[in-house]
CSV table of C-alpha atoms and ligand atoms in Angstrom, one decimal:
chain,number,residue,atom,x,y,z
A,1233,UNK,CA,-27.3,116.1,-122.8
A,1234,UNK,CA,-26.2,117.1,-119.3
A,1235,UNK,CA,-29.6,118.4,-118.3
A,1236,UNK,CA,-31.1,115.0,-118.7
A,1237,UNK,CA,-28.3,113.4,-116.7
A,1238,UNK,CA,-28.9,116.0,-113.9
A,1239,UNK,CA,-32.6,115.2,-113.9
A,1240,UNK,CA,-31.8,111.5,-113.6
A,1241,UNK,CA,-29.2,112.2,-110.9
A,1242,UNK,CA,-31.8,114.2,-108.9
A,1243,UNK,CA,-34.3,111.3,-109.3
A,1244,UNK,CA,-31.8,108.8,-108.0
A,1245,UNK,CA,-30.8,111.1,-105.1
A,1246,UNK,CA,-34.5,111.6,-104.2
A,1247,UNK,CA,-35.0,107.8,-104.1
A,1248,UNK,CA,-31.9,107.3,-102.0
A,1249,UNK,CA,-33.2,110.0,-99.6
A,1250,UNK,CA,-36.6,108.3,-99.4
A,1251,UNK,CA,-34.9,105.0,-98.6
A,1252,UNK,CA,-33.0,106.6,-95.7
A,1253,UNK,CA,-36.1,108.3,-94.5
A,1254,UNK,CA,-37.7,104.9,-94.4
A,1255,UNK,CA,-35.1,103.7,-91.9
A,1256,UNK,CA,-35.9,106.9,-89.9
A,1257,UNK,CA,-34.5,107.0,-86.5
A,1258,UNK,CA,-34.7,103.3,-86.0
A,1259,UNK,CA,-30.9,102.7,-85.9
A,1260,UNK,CA,-30.6,105.6,-83.4
A,1261,UNK,CA,-33.4,104.2,-81.2
A,1262,UNK,CA,-32.0,100.7,-81.2
A,1263,UNK,CA,-28.6,102.1,-80.2
A,1264,UNK,CA,-30.2,104.1,-77.4
A,1265,UNK,CA,-32.1,101.0,-76.1
A,1266,UNK,CA,-28.9,98.9,-76.3
A,1267,UNK,CA,-27.1,101.5,-74.1
A,1268,UNK,CA,-30.0,101.5,-71.6
A,1269,UNK,CA,-29.9,97.7,-71.5
A,1270,UNK,CA,-26.1,97.7,-70.9
A,1271,UNK,CA,-26.5,100.2,-68.1
A,1272,UNK,CA,-29.2,98.2,-66.3
A,1273,UNK,CA,-27.1,95.0,-66.8
A,1274,UNK,CA,-24.0,96.6,-65.2
A,1275,UNK,CA,-26.0,98.1,-62.4
A,1276,UNK,CA,-27.6,94.7,-61.7
A,1277,UNK,CA,-24.2,93.1,-61.5
A,1278,UNK,CA,-23.0,95.7,-59.0
A,1279,UNK,CA,-26.1,95.3,-56.9
A,1280,UNK,CA,-25.9,91.6,-56.8
A,1281,UNK,CA,-22.2,91.8,-55.8
A,1282,UNK,CA,-23.2,94.1,-53.0
A,1283,UNK,CA,-25.9,91.6,-51.9
A,1284,UNK,CA,-23.3,88.9,-51.7
A,1285,UNK,CA,-21.1,91.1,-49.6
A,1286,UNK,CA,-24.0,91.9,-47.3
A,1287,UNK,CA,-24.9,88.2,-46.8
A,1288,UNK,CA,-21.2,87.5,-45.9
A,1289,UNK,CA,-21.2,90.4,-43.4
A,1290,UNK,CA,-24.5,89.3,-41.9
A,1291,UNK,CA,-23.2,85.8,-41.5
A,1292,UNK,CA,-20.0,87.0,-39.9
A,1293,UNK,CA,-22.1,89.1,-37.5
A,1294,UNK,CA,-24.2,86.1,-36.5
A,1295,UNK,CA,-21.1,83.9,-35.9
A,1296,UNK,CA,-19.6,86.6,-33.8
A,1297,UNK,CA,-22.8,87.1,-31.8
A,1298,UNK,CA,-22.9,83.4,-31.1
A,1299,UNK,CA,-19.3,83.5,-29.9
A,1300,UNK,CA,-20.0,86.5,-27.6
A,1301,UNK,CA,-23.1,84.8,-26.2
A,1302,UNK,CA,-21.0,81.7,-25.5
A,1303,UNK,CA,-18.3,83.8,-23.8
A,1304,UNK,CA,-20.8,85.8,-21.8
A,1305,UNK,CA,-22.3,82.6,-20.4
A,1306,UNK,CA,-18.9,81.3,-19.4
A,1307,UNK,CA,-18.2,84.6,-17.7
A,1308,UNK,CA,-21.5,84.3,-15.8
A,1309,UNK,CA,-20.4,80.9,-14.6
A,1310,UNK,CA,-17.1,82.3,-13.5
A,1311,UNK,CA,-18.9,84.9,-11.4
A,1312,UNK,CA,-19.7,82.2,-8.9
A,1313,UNK,CA,-16.1,81.2,-8.5
A,1314,UNK,CA,-14.7,84.7,-7.7
A,1315,UNK,CA,-13.1,85.2,-4.3
A,1316,UNK,CA,-12.7,88.9,-4.2
A,1317,UNK,CA,-14.2,92.2,-5.5
A,1318,UNK,CA,-11.3,92.9,-7.8
A,1319,UNK,CA,-11.9,89.7,-9.8
A,1320,UNK,CA,-15.7,90.3,-9.7
A,1321,UNK,CA,-15.2,93.8,-11.2
A,1322,UNK,CA,-12.8,92.5,-13.8
A,1323,UNK,CA,-15.3,89.9,-14.9
A,1324,UNK,CA,-18.2,92.4,-15.0
A,1325,UNK,CA,-16.1,94.8,-17.0
A,1326,UNK,CA,-15.3,92.1,-19.5
A,1327,UNK,CA,-18.9,91.1,-19.8
A,1328,UNK,CA,-20.0,94.7,-20.3
A,1329,UNK,CA,-17.4,95.0,-23.0
A,1330,UNK,CA,-18.7,91.8,-24.7
A,1331,UNK,CA,-22.3,93.1,-24.5
A,1332,UNK,CA,-21.3,96.4,-26.0
A,1333,UNK,CA,-19.6,94.7,-28.9
A,1334,UNK,CA,-22.7,92.5,-29.4
A,1335,UNK,CA,-25.0,95.5,-29.5
A,1336,UNK,CA,-22.7,97.2,-32.1
A,1337,UNK,CA,-22.8,94.1,-34.3
A,1338,UNK,CA,-26.6,93.8,-33.9
A,1339,UNK,CA,-27.1,97.4,-35.0
A,1340,UNK,CA,-24.7,96.9,-37.9
A,1341,UNK,CA,-26.4,93.6,-39.0
A,1342,UNK,CA,-29.8,95.3,-38.9
A,1343,UNK,CA,-28.6,98.0,-41.2
A,1344,UNK,CA,-27.1,95.4,-43.5
A,1345,UNK,CA,-30.4,93.6,-43.5
A,1346,UNK,CA,-32.3,96.8,-44.4
A,1347,UNK,CA,-29.8,97.5,-47.2
A,1348,UNK,CA,-30.3,94.0,-48.4
A,1349,UNK,CA,-34.0,94.3,-48.5
A,1350,UNK,CA,-33.9,97.6,-50.4
A,1351,UNK,CA,-31.4,96.1,-52.9
A,1352,UNK,CA,-33.4,93.0,-53.4
A,1353,UNK,CA,-36.5,95.0,-54.3
A,1354,UNK,CA,-34.5,97.2,-56.6
A,1355,UNK,CA,-33.0,94.1,-58.3
A,1356,UNK,CA,-36.4,92.6,-58.8
A,1357,UNK,CA,-37.7,95.8,-60.4
A,1358,UNK,CA,-34.6,96.1,-62.6
A,1359,UNK,CA,-34.8,92.5,-63.8
A,1360,UNK,CA,-38.4,93.0,-64.8
A,1361,UNK,CA,-37.5,96.3,-66.6
A,1362,UNK,CA,-34.6,94.5,-68.3
A,1363,UNK,CA,-37.0,91.9,-69.5
A,1364,UNK,CA,-39.4,94.3,-71.2
A,1365,UNK,CA,-36.5,96.4,-72.5
A,1366,UNK,CA,-34.9,93.3,-74.1
A,1367,UNK,CA,-38.3,92.5,-75.7
A,1368,UNK,CA,-38.6,96.0,-77.1
A,1369,UNK,CA,-35.0,95.9,-78.4
A,1370,UNK,CA,-35.6,92.6,-80.1
A,1371,UNK,CA,-38.8,93.8,-81.8
A,1372,UNK,CA,-37.1,97.0,-83.0
A,1373,UNK,CA,-33.9,95.2,-84.1
A,1374,UNK,CA,-36.0,92.7,-86.1
A,1375,UNK,CA,-38.0,95.6,-87.7
A,1376,UNK,CA,-34.8,97.4,-88.5
A,1377,UNK,CA,-33.1,94.4,-90.0
A,1378,UNK,CA,-36.1,93.6,-92.1
A,1379,UNK,CA,-36.3,97.2,-93.4
A,1380,UNK,CA,-32.6,97.2,-94.1
A,1381,UNK,CA,-32.6,94.0,-95.9
A,1382,UNK,CA,-35.6,95.0,-98.0
A,1383,UNK,CA,-33.9,98.2,-99.0
A,1384,UNK,CA,-30.3,97.0,-99.2
A,1385,UNK,CA,-30.7,95.7,-102.7
A,1386,UNK,CA,-32.5,98.7,-104.0
A,1387,UNK,CA,-30.0,101.0,-102.3
A,1388,UNK,CA,-27.0,99.3,-103.9
A,1389,UNK,CA,-28.6,99.3,-107.3
A,1390,UNK,CA,-29.4,103.0,-106.9
A,1391,UNK,CA,-25.8,103.7,-105.7
A,1392,UNK,CA,-24.5,101.9,-108.8
A,1393,UNK,CA,-26.7,104.0,-111.0
A,1394,UNK,CA,-25.6,107.1,-109.2
A,1395,UNK,CA,-21.9,106.5,-109.6
A,1396,UNK,CA,-22.4,105.8,-113.3
A,1397,UNK,CA,-24.4,109.0,-113.6
A,1398,UNK,CA,-21.8,111.0,-111.7
A,1399,UNK,CA,-19.0,109.7,-113.9
A,1400,UNK,CA,-20.9,110.9,-117.0
A,1401,UNK,CA,-21.2,114.4,-115.8
A,1402,UNK,CA,-18.5,117.1,-116.1
A,1403,UNK,CA,-16.8,118.1,-112.9
A,1404,UNK,CA,-17.9,121.7,-112.9
A,1405,UNK,CA,-21.6,120.8,-113.3
A,1406,UNK,CA,-21.3,118.1,-110.7
A,1407,UNK,CA,-19.7,120.4,-108.2
A,1408,UNK,CA,-22.5,123.0,-108.7
A,1409,UNK,CA,-25.1,120.2,-108.3
A,1410,UNK,CA,-23.5,119.0,-105.1
A,1411,UNK,CA,-23.3,122.5,-103.6
A,1412,UNK,CA,-27.0,123.3,-104.5
A,1413,UNK,CA,-28.1,119.9,-103.3
A,1414,UNK,CA,-26.5,120.5,-99.9
A,1415,UNK,CA,-27.7,124.0,-99.6
A,1416,UNK,CA,-31.3,123.4,-100.9
A,1417,UNK,CA,-32.3,120.5,-98.7
A,1418,UNK,CA,-31.6,117.8,-101.3
A,1419,UNK,CA,-33.4,119.3,-104.2
A,1420,UNK,CA,-31.1,120.7,-106.9
A,1421,UNK,CA,-33.0,120.1,-110.1
A,1422,UNK,CA,-36.6,121.4,-110.4
A,1423,UNK,CA,-39.3,121.7,-113.0
A,1424,UNK,CA,-40.5,125.0,-114.2
A,1425,UNK,CA,-43.7,126.0,-112.5
A,1426,UNK,CA,-45.4,128.2,-115.1
A,1427,UNK,CA,-42.9,131.0,-115.5
A,1428,UNK,CA,-41.5,130.5,-112.1
A,1429,UNK,CA,-38.9,128.3,-110.4
A,1430,UNK,CA,-40.4,125.0,-109.2
A,1431,UNK,CA,-38.1,125.1,-106.2
A,1432,UNK,CA,-38.4,128.6,-104.6
A,1433,UNK,CA,-41.2,130.1,-106.7
A,1434,UNK,CA,-39.1,133.0,-108.0
A,1435,UNK,CA,-40.1,134.5,-111.3
A,1436,UNK,CA,-37.9,133.3,-114.2
A,1437,UNK,CA,-37.4,135.8,-117.0
A,1438,UNK,CA,-39.2,135.0,-120.2
A,1439,UNK,CA,-36.1,134.7,-122.3
A,1440,UNK,CA,-34.8,132.0,-119.9
A,1441,UNK,CA,-38.1,130.2,-119.8
A,1442,UNK,CA,-38.0,129.9,-123.5
A,1443,UNK,CA,-34.5,128.5,-123.4
A,1444,UNK,CA,-35.3,126.1,-120.6
A,1445,UNK,CA,-38.3,124.9,-122.6
A,1446,UNK,CA,-36.1,124.5,-125.7
A,1447,UNK,CA,-33.7,122.5,-123.6
A,1448,UNK,CA,-30.9,124.2,-125.4
A,1449,UNK,CA,-28.6,124.9,-122.5
A,1450,UNK,CA,-28.3,124.4,-118.8
A,1451,UNK,CA,-30.0,127.2,-116.8
A,1452,UNK,CA,-30.3,127.8,-113.1
A,1453,UNK,CA,-32.7,129.9,-111.0
A,1454,UNK,CA,-31.2,133.3,-110.2
A,1455,UNK,CA,-32.6,133.2,-106.7
A,1456,UNK,CA,-32.0,129.7,-105.3
A,1457,UNK,CA,-29.5,128.4,-107.8
A,1458,UNK,CA,-31.4,125.2,-108.7
A,1459,UNK,CA,-31.1,123.8,-112.1
A,1460,UNK,CA,-34.3,124.4,-114.1
A,1461,UNK,CA,-36.0,122.1,-116.7
A,1462,UNK,CA,-39.3,121.9,-118.4
A,1463,UNK,CA,-41.0,118.6,-118.0
A,1464,UNK,CA,-42.9,119.1,-121.3
A,1465,UNK,CA,-39.6,119.1,-123.2
A,1466,UNK,CA,-37.5,116.8,-121.1
A,1467,UNK,CA,-38.5,113.8,-123.2
A,1468,UNK,CA,-37.4,115.4,-126.5
B,1564,ZN,ZN1,-35.4,129.1,-107.4
């Protein structure tokens, strides 16, 4: 009898839905956390690269400043050896030029150092964030895996039962079931509730109630389209 198969199919589908509800938004949450983790990791790599560049630049600056100091000292020594104003002016001019370059490099190095400091702080914060995020991800992933493995066996057995049930139904009835199932939030087969539809509550005409109770044919609610059965007689 098709009606009994439909009742069983609905029972299987309800169990499958409950299993999926059990998983909830865990897979989505884990995915979201993974993306967050990936983003922080990439950002950390970029920041550490920049820190290396800054260290190189600072070192270059220091080396150049030492060179300049050396040169300036030599120029100062040469000042004692000049014999005319023209030479003196030329040396002074070169010294001024050197000092100007030194001042530019010092300013630059200072800004590199400031950037370095800010970056180092940010890297420390991000590494600690990453630590707690990784812990959270691990906890959620483990929870998800345990829920999935617990339900996997049940799910595959239900899916096997479902496909057997589906094969035993005629295509027309099955296609109506699928349509109502989709449209009515996963509930396509309902028990009579008194003289009303157990799904939408609509009144069911007495003639139909009698036939549903007698389990003599397949009936559907005129309002919501759900298949109707009567629990009292379904075991007949
Ligand atoms: Zn209804």
